Short mmCIF file of C-alpha atoms in Angstrom, two decimals:
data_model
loop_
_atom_site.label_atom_id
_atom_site.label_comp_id
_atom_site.label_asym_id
_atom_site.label_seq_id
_atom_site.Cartn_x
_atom_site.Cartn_y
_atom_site.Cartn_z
CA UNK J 1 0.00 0.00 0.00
CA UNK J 2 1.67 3.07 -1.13
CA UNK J 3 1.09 5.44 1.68
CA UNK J 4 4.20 7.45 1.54
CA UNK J 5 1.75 9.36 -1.45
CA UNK J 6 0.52 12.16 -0.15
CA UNK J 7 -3.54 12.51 -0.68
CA UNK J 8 -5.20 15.22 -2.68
CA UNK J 9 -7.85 17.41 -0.56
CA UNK J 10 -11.36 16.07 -0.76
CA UNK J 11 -13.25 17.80 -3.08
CA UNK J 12 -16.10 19.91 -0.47
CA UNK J 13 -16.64 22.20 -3.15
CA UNK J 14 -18.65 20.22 -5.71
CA UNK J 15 -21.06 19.64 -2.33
CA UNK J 16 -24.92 21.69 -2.37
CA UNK J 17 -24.40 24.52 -0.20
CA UNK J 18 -26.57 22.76 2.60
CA UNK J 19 -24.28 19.52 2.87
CA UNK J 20 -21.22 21.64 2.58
CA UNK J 21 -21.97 23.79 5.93
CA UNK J 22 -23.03 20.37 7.45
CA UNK J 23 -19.17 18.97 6.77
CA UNK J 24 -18.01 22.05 7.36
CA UNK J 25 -19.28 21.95 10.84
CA UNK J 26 -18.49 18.12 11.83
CA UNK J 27 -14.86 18.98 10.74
CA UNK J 28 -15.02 21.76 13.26
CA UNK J 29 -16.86 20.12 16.22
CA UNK J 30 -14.65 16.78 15.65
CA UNK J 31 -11.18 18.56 14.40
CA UNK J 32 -11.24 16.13 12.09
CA UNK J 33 -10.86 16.31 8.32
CA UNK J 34 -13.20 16.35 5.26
CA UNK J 35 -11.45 13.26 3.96
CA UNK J 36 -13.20 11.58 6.75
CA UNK J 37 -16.25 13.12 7.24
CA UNK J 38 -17.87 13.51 3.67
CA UNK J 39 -17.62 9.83 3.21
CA UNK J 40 -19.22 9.07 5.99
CA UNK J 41 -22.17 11.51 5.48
CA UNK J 42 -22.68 10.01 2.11
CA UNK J 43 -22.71 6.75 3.58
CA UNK J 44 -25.10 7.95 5.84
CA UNK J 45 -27.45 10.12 3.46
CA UNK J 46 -27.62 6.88 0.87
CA UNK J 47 -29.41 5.12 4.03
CA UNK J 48 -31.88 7.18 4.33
CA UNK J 49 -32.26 7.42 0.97
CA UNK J 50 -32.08 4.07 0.08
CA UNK J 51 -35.17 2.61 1.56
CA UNK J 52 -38.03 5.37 -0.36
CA UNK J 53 -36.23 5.52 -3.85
CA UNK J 54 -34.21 3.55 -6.51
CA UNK J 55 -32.54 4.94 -9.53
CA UNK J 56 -33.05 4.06 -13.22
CA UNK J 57 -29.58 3.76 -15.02
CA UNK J 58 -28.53 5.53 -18.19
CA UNK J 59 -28.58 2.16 -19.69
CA UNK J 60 -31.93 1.26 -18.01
CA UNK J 61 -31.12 -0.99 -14.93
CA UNK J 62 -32.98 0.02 -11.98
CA UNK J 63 -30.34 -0.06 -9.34
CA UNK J 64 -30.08 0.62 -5.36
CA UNK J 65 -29.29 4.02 -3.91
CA UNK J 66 -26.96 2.38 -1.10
CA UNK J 67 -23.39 3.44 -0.94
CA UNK J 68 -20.69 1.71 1.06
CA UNK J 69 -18.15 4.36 2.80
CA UNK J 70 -14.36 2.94 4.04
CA UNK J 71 -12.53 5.05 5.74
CA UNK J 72 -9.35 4.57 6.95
CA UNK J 73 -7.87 6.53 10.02
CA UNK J 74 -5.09 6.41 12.86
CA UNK J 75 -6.18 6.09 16.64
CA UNK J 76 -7.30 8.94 17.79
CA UNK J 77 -8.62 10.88 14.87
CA UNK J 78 -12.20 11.04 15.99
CA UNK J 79 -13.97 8.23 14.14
CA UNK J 80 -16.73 7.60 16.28
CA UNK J 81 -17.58 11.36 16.90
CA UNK J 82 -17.98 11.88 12.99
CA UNK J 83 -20.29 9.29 12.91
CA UNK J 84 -21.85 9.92 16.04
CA UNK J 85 -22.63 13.60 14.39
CA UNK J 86 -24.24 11.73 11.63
CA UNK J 87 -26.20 9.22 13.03
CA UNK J 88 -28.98 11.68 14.96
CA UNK J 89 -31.33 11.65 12.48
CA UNK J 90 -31.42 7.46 12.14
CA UNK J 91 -31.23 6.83 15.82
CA UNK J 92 -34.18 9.39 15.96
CA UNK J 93 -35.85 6.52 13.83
CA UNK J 94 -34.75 3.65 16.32
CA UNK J 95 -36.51 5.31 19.33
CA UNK J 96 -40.21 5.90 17.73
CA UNK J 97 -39.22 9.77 18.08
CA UNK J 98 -40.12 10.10 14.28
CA UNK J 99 -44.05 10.59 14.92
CA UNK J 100 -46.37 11.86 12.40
CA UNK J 101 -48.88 14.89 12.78
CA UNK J 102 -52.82 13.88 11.32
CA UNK J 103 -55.31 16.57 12.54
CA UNK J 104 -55.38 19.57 14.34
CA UNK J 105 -55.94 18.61 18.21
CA UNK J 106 -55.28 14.93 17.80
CA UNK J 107 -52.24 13.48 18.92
CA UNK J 108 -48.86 12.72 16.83
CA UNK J 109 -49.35 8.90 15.55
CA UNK J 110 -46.41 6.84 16.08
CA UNK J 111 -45.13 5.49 12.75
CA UNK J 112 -43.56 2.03 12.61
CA UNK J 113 -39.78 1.82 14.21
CA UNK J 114 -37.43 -0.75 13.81
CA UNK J 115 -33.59 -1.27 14.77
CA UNK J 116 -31.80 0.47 11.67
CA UNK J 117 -28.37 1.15 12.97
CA UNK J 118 -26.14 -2.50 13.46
CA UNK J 119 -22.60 -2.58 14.66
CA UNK J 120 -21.90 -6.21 14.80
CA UNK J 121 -24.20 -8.84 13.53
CA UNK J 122 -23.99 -12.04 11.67
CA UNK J 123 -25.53 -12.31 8.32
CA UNK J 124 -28.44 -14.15 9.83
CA UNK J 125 -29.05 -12.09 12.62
CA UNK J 126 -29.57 -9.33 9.62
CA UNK J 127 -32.10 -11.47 7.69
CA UNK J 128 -33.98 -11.53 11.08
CA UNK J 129 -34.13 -8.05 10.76
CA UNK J 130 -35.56 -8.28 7.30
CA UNK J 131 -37.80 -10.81 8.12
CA UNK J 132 -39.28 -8.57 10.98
CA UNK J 133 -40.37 -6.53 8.57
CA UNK J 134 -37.83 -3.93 7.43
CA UNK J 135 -36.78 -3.07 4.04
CA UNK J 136 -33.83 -1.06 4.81
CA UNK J 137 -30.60 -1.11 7.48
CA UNK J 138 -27.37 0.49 7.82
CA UNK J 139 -24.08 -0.69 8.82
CA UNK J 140 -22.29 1.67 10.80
CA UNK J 141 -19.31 0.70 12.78
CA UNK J 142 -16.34 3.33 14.00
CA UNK J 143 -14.20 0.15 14.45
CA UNK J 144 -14.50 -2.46 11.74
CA UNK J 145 -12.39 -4.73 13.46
CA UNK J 146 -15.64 -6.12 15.16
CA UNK J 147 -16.82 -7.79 11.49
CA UNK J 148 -13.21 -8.35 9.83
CA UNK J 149 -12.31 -11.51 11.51
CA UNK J 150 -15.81 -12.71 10.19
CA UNK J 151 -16.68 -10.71 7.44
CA UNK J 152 -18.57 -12.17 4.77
CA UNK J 153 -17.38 -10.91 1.24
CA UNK J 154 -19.83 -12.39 -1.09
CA UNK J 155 -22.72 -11.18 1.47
CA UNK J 156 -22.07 -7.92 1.49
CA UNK J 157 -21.50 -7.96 -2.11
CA UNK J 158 -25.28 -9.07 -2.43
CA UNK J 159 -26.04 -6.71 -0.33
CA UNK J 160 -24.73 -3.79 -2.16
CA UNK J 161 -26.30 -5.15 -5.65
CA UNK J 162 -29.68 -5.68 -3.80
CA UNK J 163 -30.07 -9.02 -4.31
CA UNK J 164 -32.46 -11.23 -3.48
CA UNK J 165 -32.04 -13.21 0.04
CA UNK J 166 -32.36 -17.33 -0.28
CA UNK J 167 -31.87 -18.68 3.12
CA UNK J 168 -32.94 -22.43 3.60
CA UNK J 169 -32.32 -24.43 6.99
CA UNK J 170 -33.90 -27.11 8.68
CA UNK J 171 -35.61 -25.41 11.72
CA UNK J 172 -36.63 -22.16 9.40
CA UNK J 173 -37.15 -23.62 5.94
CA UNK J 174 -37.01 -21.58 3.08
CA UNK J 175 -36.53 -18.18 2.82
CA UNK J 176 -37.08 -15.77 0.50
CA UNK J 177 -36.29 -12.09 0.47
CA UNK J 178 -37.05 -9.29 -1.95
CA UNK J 179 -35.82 -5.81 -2.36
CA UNK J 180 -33.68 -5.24 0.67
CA UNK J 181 -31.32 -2.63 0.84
CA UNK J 182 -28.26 -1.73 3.13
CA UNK J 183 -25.57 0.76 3.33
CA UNK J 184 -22.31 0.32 4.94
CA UNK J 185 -20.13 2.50 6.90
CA UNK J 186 -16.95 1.17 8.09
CA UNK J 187 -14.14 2.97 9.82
CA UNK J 188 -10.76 1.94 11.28
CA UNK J 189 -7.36 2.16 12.69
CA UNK J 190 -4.98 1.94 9.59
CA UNK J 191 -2.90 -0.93 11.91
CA UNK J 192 -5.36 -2.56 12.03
CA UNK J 193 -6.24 -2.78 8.31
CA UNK J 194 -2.89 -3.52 7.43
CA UNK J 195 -2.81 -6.44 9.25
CA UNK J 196 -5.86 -7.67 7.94
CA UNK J 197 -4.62 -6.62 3.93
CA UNK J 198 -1.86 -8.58 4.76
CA UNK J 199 -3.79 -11.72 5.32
CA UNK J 200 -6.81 -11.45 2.98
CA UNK J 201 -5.89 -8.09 0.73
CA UNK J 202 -6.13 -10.06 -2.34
CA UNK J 203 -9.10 -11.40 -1.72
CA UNK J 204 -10.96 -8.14 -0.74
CA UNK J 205 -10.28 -6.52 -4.41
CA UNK J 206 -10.93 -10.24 -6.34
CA UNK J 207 -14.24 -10.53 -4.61
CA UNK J 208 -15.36 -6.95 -5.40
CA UNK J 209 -15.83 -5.72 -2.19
CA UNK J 210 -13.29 -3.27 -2.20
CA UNK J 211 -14.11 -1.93 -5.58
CA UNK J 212 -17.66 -1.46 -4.32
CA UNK J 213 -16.61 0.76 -1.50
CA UNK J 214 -15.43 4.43 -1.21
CA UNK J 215 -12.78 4.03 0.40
CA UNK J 216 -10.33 7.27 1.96
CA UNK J 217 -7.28 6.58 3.81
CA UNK J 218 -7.87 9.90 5.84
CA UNK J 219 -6.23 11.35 9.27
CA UNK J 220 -6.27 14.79 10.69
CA UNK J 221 -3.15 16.10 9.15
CA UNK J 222 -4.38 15.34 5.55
CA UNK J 223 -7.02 17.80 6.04
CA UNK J 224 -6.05 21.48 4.79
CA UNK J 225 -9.06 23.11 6.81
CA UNK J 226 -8.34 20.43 10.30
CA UNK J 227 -8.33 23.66 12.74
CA UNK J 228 -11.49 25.25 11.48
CA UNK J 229 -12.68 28.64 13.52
CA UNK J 230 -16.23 27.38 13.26
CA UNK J 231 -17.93 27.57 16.11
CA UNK J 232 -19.67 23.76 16.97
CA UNK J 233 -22.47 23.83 18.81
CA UNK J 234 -23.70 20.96 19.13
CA UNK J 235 -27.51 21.61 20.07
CA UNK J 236 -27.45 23.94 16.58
CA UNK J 237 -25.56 20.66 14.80
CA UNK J 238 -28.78 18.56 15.78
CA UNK J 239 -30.80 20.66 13.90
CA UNK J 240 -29.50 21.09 10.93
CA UNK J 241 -30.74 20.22 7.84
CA UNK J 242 -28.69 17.46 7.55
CA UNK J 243 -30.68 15.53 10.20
CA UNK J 244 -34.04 17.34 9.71
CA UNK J 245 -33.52 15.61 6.04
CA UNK J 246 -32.87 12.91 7.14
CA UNK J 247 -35.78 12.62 9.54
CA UNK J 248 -38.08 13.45 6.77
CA UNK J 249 -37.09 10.37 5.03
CA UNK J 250 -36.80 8.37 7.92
CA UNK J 251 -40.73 9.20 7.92
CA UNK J 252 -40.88 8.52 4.71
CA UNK J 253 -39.91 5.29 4.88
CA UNK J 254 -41.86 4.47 8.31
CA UNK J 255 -44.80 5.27 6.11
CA UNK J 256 -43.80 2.70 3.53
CA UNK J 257 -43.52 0.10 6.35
CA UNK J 258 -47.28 -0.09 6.74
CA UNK J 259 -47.64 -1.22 3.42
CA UNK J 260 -48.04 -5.01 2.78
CA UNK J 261 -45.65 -4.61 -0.35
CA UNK J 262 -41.89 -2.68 -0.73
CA UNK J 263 -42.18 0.12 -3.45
CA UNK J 264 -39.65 2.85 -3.78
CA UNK J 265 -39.95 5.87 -6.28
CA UNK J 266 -37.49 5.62 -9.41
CA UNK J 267 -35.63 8.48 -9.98
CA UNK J 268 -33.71 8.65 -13.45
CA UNK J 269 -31.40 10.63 -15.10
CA UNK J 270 -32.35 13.83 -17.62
CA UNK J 271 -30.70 14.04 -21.19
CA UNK J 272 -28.27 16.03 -20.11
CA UNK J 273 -27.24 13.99 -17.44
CA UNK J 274 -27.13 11.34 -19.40
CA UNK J 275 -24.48 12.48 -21.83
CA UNK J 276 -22.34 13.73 -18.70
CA UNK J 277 -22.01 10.34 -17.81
CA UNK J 278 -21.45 8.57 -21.07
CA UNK J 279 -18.61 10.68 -21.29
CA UNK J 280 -17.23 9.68 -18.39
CA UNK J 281 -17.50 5.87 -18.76
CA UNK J 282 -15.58 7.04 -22.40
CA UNK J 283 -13.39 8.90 -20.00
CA UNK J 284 -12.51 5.93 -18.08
CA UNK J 285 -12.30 3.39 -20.84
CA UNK J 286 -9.48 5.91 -22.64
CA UNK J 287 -7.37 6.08 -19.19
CA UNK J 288 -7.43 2.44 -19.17
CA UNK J 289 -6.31 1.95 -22.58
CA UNK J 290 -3.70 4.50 -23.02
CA UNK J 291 -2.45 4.75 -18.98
CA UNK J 292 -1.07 1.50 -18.11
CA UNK J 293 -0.75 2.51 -14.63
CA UNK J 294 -4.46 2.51 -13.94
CA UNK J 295 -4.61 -1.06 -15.08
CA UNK J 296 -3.61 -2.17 -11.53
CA UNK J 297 -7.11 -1.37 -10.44
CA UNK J 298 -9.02 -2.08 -13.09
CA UNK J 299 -11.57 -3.46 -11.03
CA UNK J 300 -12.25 -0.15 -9.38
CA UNK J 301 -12.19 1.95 -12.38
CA UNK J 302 -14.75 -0.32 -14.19
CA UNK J 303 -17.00 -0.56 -11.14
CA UNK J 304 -16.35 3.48 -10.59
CA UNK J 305 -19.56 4.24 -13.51
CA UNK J 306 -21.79 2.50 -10.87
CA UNK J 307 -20.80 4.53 -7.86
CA UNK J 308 -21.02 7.72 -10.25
CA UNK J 309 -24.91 7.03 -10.78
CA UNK J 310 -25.60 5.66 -7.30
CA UNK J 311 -24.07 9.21 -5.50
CA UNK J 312 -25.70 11.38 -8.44
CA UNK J 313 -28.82 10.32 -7.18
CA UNK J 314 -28.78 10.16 -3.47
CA UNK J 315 -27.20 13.90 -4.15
CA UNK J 316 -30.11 14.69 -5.87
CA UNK J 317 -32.35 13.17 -4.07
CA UNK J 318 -31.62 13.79 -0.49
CA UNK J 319 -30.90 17.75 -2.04
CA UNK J 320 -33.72 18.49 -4.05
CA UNK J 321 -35.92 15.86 -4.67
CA UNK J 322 -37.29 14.59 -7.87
CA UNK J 323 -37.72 11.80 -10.50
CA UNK J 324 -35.11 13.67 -12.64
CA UNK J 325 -31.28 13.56 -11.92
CA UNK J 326 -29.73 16.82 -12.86
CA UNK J 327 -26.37 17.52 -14.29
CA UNK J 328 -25.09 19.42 -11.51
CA UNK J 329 -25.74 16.02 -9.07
CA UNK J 330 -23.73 13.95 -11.75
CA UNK J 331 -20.43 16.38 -12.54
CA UNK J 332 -20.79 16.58 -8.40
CA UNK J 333 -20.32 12.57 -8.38
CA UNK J 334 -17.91 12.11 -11.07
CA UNK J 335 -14.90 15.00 -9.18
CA UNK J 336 -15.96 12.58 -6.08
CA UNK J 337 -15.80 9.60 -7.50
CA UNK J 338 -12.37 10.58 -9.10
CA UNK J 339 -11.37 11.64 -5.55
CA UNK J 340 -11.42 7.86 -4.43
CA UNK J 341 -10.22 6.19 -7.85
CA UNK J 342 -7.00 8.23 -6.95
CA UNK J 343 -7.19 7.13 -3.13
CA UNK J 344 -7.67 3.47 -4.05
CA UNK J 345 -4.75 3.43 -6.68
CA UNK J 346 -2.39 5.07 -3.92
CA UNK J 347 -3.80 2.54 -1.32
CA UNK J 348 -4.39 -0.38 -3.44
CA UNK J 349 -1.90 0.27 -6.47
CA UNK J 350 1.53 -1.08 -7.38
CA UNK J 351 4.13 1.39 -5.62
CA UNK J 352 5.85 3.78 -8.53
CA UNK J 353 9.30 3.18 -9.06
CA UNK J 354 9.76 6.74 -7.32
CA UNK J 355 8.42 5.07 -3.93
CA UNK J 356 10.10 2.16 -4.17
CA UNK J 357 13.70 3.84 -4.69
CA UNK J 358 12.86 6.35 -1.44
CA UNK J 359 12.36 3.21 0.72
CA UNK J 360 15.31 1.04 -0.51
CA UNK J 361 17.80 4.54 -0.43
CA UNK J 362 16.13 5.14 3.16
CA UNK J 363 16.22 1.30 4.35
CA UNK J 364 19.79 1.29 3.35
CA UNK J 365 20.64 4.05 5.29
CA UNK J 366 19.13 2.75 8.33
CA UNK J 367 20.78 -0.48 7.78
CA UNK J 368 24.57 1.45 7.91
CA UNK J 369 23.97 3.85 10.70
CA UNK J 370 22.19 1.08 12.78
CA UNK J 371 25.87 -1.51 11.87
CA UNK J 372 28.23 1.57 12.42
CA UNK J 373 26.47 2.30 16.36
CA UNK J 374 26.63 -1.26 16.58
CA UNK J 375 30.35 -2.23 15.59
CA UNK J 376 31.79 1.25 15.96
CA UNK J 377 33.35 1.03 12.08
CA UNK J 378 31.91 3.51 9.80
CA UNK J 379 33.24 0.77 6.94
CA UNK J 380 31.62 -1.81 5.30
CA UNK J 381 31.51 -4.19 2.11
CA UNK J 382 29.44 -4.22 -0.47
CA UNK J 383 29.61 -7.94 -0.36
CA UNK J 384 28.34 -7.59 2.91
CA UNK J 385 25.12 -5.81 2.49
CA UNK J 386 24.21 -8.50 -0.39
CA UNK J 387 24.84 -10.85 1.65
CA UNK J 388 23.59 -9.94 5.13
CA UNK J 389 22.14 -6.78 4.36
CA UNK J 390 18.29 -6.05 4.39
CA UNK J 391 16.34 -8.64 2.16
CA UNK J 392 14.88 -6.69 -0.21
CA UNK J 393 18.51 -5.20 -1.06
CA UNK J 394 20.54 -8.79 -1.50
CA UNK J 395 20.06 -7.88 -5.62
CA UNK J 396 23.10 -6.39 -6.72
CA UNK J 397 20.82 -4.03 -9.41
CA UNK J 398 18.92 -3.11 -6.41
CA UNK J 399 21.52 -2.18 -4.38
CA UNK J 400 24.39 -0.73 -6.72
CA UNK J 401 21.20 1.94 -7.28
CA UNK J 402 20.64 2.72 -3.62
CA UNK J 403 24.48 3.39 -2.86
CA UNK J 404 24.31 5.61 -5.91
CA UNK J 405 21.25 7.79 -4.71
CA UNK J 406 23.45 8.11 -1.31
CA UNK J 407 26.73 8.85 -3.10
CA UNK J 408 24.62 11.72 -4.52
CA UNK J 409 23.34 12.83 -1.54
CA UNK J 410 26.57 12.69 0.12
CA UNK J 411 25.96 10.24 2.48
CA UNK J 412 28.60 8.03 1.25
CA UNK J 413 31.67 7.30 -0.32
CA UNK J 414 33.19 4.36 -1.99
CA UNK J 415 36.93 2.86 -1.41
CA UNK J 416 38.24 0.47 -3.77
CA UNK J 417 41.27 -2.08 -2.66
CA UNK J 418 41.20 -4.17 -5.89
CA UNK J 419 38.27 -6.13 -6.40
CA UNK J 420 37.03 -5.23 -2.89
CA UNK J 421 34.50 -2.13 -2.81
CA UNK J 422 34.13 -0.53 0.72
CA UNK J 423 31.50 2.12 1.44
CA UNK J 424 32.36 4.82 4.27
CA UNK J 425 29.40 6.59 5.66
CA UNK J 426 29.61 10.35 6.02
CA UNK J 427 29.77 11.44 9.78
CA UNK J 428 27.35 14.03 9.22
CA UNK J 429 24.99 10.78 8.59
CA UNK J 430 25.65 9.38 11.95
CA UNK J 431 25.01 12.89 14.09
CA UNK J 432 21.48 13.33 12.41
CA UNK J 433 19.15 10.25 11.83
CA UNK J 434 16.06 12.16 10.61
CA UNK J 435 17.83 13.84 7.58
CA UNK J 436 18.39 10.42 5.99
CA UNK J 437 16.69 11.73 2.53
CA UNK J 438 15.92 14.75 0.85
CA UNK J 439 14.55 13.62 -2.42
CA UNK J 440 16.78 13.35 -5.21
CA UNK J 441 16.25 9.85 -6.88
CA UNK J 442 18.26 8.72 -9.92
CA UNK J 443 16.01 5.88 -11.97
CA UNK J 444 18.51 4.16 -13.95
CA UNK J 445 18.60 1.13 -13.15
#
């Protein structure tokens, strides 16, 4: 995973002015960053969005408005107070707050309530759920350690395509289940996820998962706004119009429950629309035909025209609501979508050649200085290093272009007695460990 690249800011300014002073204010109340906090609202406005309307594809699919959000983060950088400022509106829902108003002088009637919000569940606790009645749940968990040693690839790959449940068992029988949707929110630690790409990595992109998901690898620093003067309040946050959206189609949706069969409206996309998106998937076909170094994640760039209709029109629809997606919701999507391409290529991607130098010119270094303190001689062999040297340096191509990025840099020097090549490490090298590398890289190999 090649996070030595640094991340591009998040795009806020393709958001409606509404959801933009929303982020604007979780980044302030959380010090967080809008690399973390925009995925997770659009995670959480594709829930509520997801169980009143679908959306008709340019090519005439009718498709599911849920979204899945990954964000990865370092302890400490306030994951579960972003989502704890997003969730109001949903656990509103969970409590029978939602209520409905019928006449003047009559009491608010209780609409149907459900639990909507699950942490950590098996796949057949969630059909449960389902077969309770509801239509619609959302996964939102500020650690996703608590599903990863038992998550369930293909199931949440269903999931996110809205396909049908088939459950049979003995004591249960056969189960059926139509039309059931669920968004995903997943946050956590980046050691943690490391550990757990190390093990199943592979399998995460192969079974589409990954690709389905938009994923940031955010933390506080990567955030140009982080220390944001905007006052928080939080009693002003709850109101908002984030959550009094959300509340409205929370009720929405209640309403829906009380029918014997799940309908959703259809929203589709205008002419213009249309052609913004063609161009894209033309756009995206082009880069992987004549930029070979988007071909490492194909499966993310083909599965990115998906994502592009699927945020258009919870944009649109959680923003100004409609049958009709507008242009503005889809060139909105596409900057986004292009946002996370670039974050799964630096996460998911081969390393460039650039990275790969830094770390063996670096790794070297650190290899000398930590022999030198050890043996006291500020000599040693280049027989040596291949030899007994790090692991990924016993190649003499890899090496020889190491000790030349640090004979450029001045951190070495090389002695020859006859066949014998010695390196001699500059003392300035051994009085300051943190200057090890200032950038220059020579690529010839």
């Amino acid at each position: 995973m090649s996070y030595l690249i640094q991340n591009s800011p998040y795009p806020v300014h393709v958001l409606p002015a509404m959801l933009r002073d929303f982020a604007d204010r979780v980044v302030a109340a959380t010090q967080s960053s809008y690399e973390m906090v925009v995925p997770v609202m659009l995670a959480g406005m594709s829930a509520a969005v997801q169980g009143v309307a679908d959306v008709k594809t340019p090519y005439g699919e009718i498709m599911p408005t849920s979204l899945f959000s990954f964000v990865i983060a370092k302890s400490g950088d306030r994951k579960s107070s972003i989502l704890k400022k997003v969730m109001k509106g949903f656990e509103d829902f969970e409590r029978g707050k939602i209520s409905e108003h019928v006449f003047p002088g009559w009491e608010n009637q209780e609409l149907i309530h459900h639990q909507f919000l699950i942490e950590d569940a098996t796949s057949k606790g969630v059909i449960d759920i389902f077969k309770e009645g509801a239509s619609s749940l959302f996964y939102a968990l500020d650690e996703a350690a608590l599903i990863f040693n038992k998550l369930d690839m293909p199931y949440f790959c269903k999931r996110f395509d809205g396909s049908a449940i088939n459950e049979v068992s003995r004591t249960q029988g056969t189960t059926r289940l139509l039309d059931r949707r669920v968004a995903l929110c997943m946050l956590t630690q980046d050691v943690t996820f490391e550990r757990f790409f190390s093990k199943k990595g592979d399998l995460l992109v192969e079974s589409g998962l990954m690709p389905r998901m938009l994923i940031s690898q955010a933390s506080a620093h990567t955030g140009i706004y982080r220390w944001n003067p905007l006052p928080a309040n939080e009693e002003n946050l709850e109101r908002h119009g984030f959550h009094q959206r959300v509340r409205e189609l929370m009720k929405k949706y209640a309403r829906e429950l009380e029918n014997t069969e799940i309908s959703r409206e259809v929203v589709c996309f205008d002419q213009s629309a249309c052609e913004l998106w063609e161009q894209y998937i033309k756009n995206v076909d082009f880069v992987l035909n004549h930029h070979g170094e988007w071909e490492e994640i194909r499966a993310f760039m083909r599965r990115s025209g998906e994502l592009v209709i699927r945020i258009a029109a919870v944009l649109q629809y959680f923003t100004e609501p409609g049958d009709k997606i507008q242009p503005w919701a889809v060139q909105s999507s596409i900057e986004m979508v292009r946002w996370h391409l670039h974050e799964a290529k630096r996460i998911f991607g081969e390393e460039s050649l650039e990275v790969r130098i830094k770390k063996d010119v670096d790794l070297l270094l650190r290899y000398i200085q930590g022999r030198c303190q050890r043996t006291g001689s500020k000599f040693i062999e280049k027989g040596e290093l291949l030899r007994y040297g790090p692991k990924s340096l016993r190649k003499s191509d890899i090496l020889d272009i190491a000790i030349r990025n640090l004979l450029v840099l001045g951190k070495l020097k090389v002695l020859k007695y006859g066949r014998k090549e010695m390196l001699l490490i500059n003392d300035n090298c051994l009085m300051n460990f943190d200057n090890t590398y200032q950038g220059y890289i020579s690529t010839n190999w």
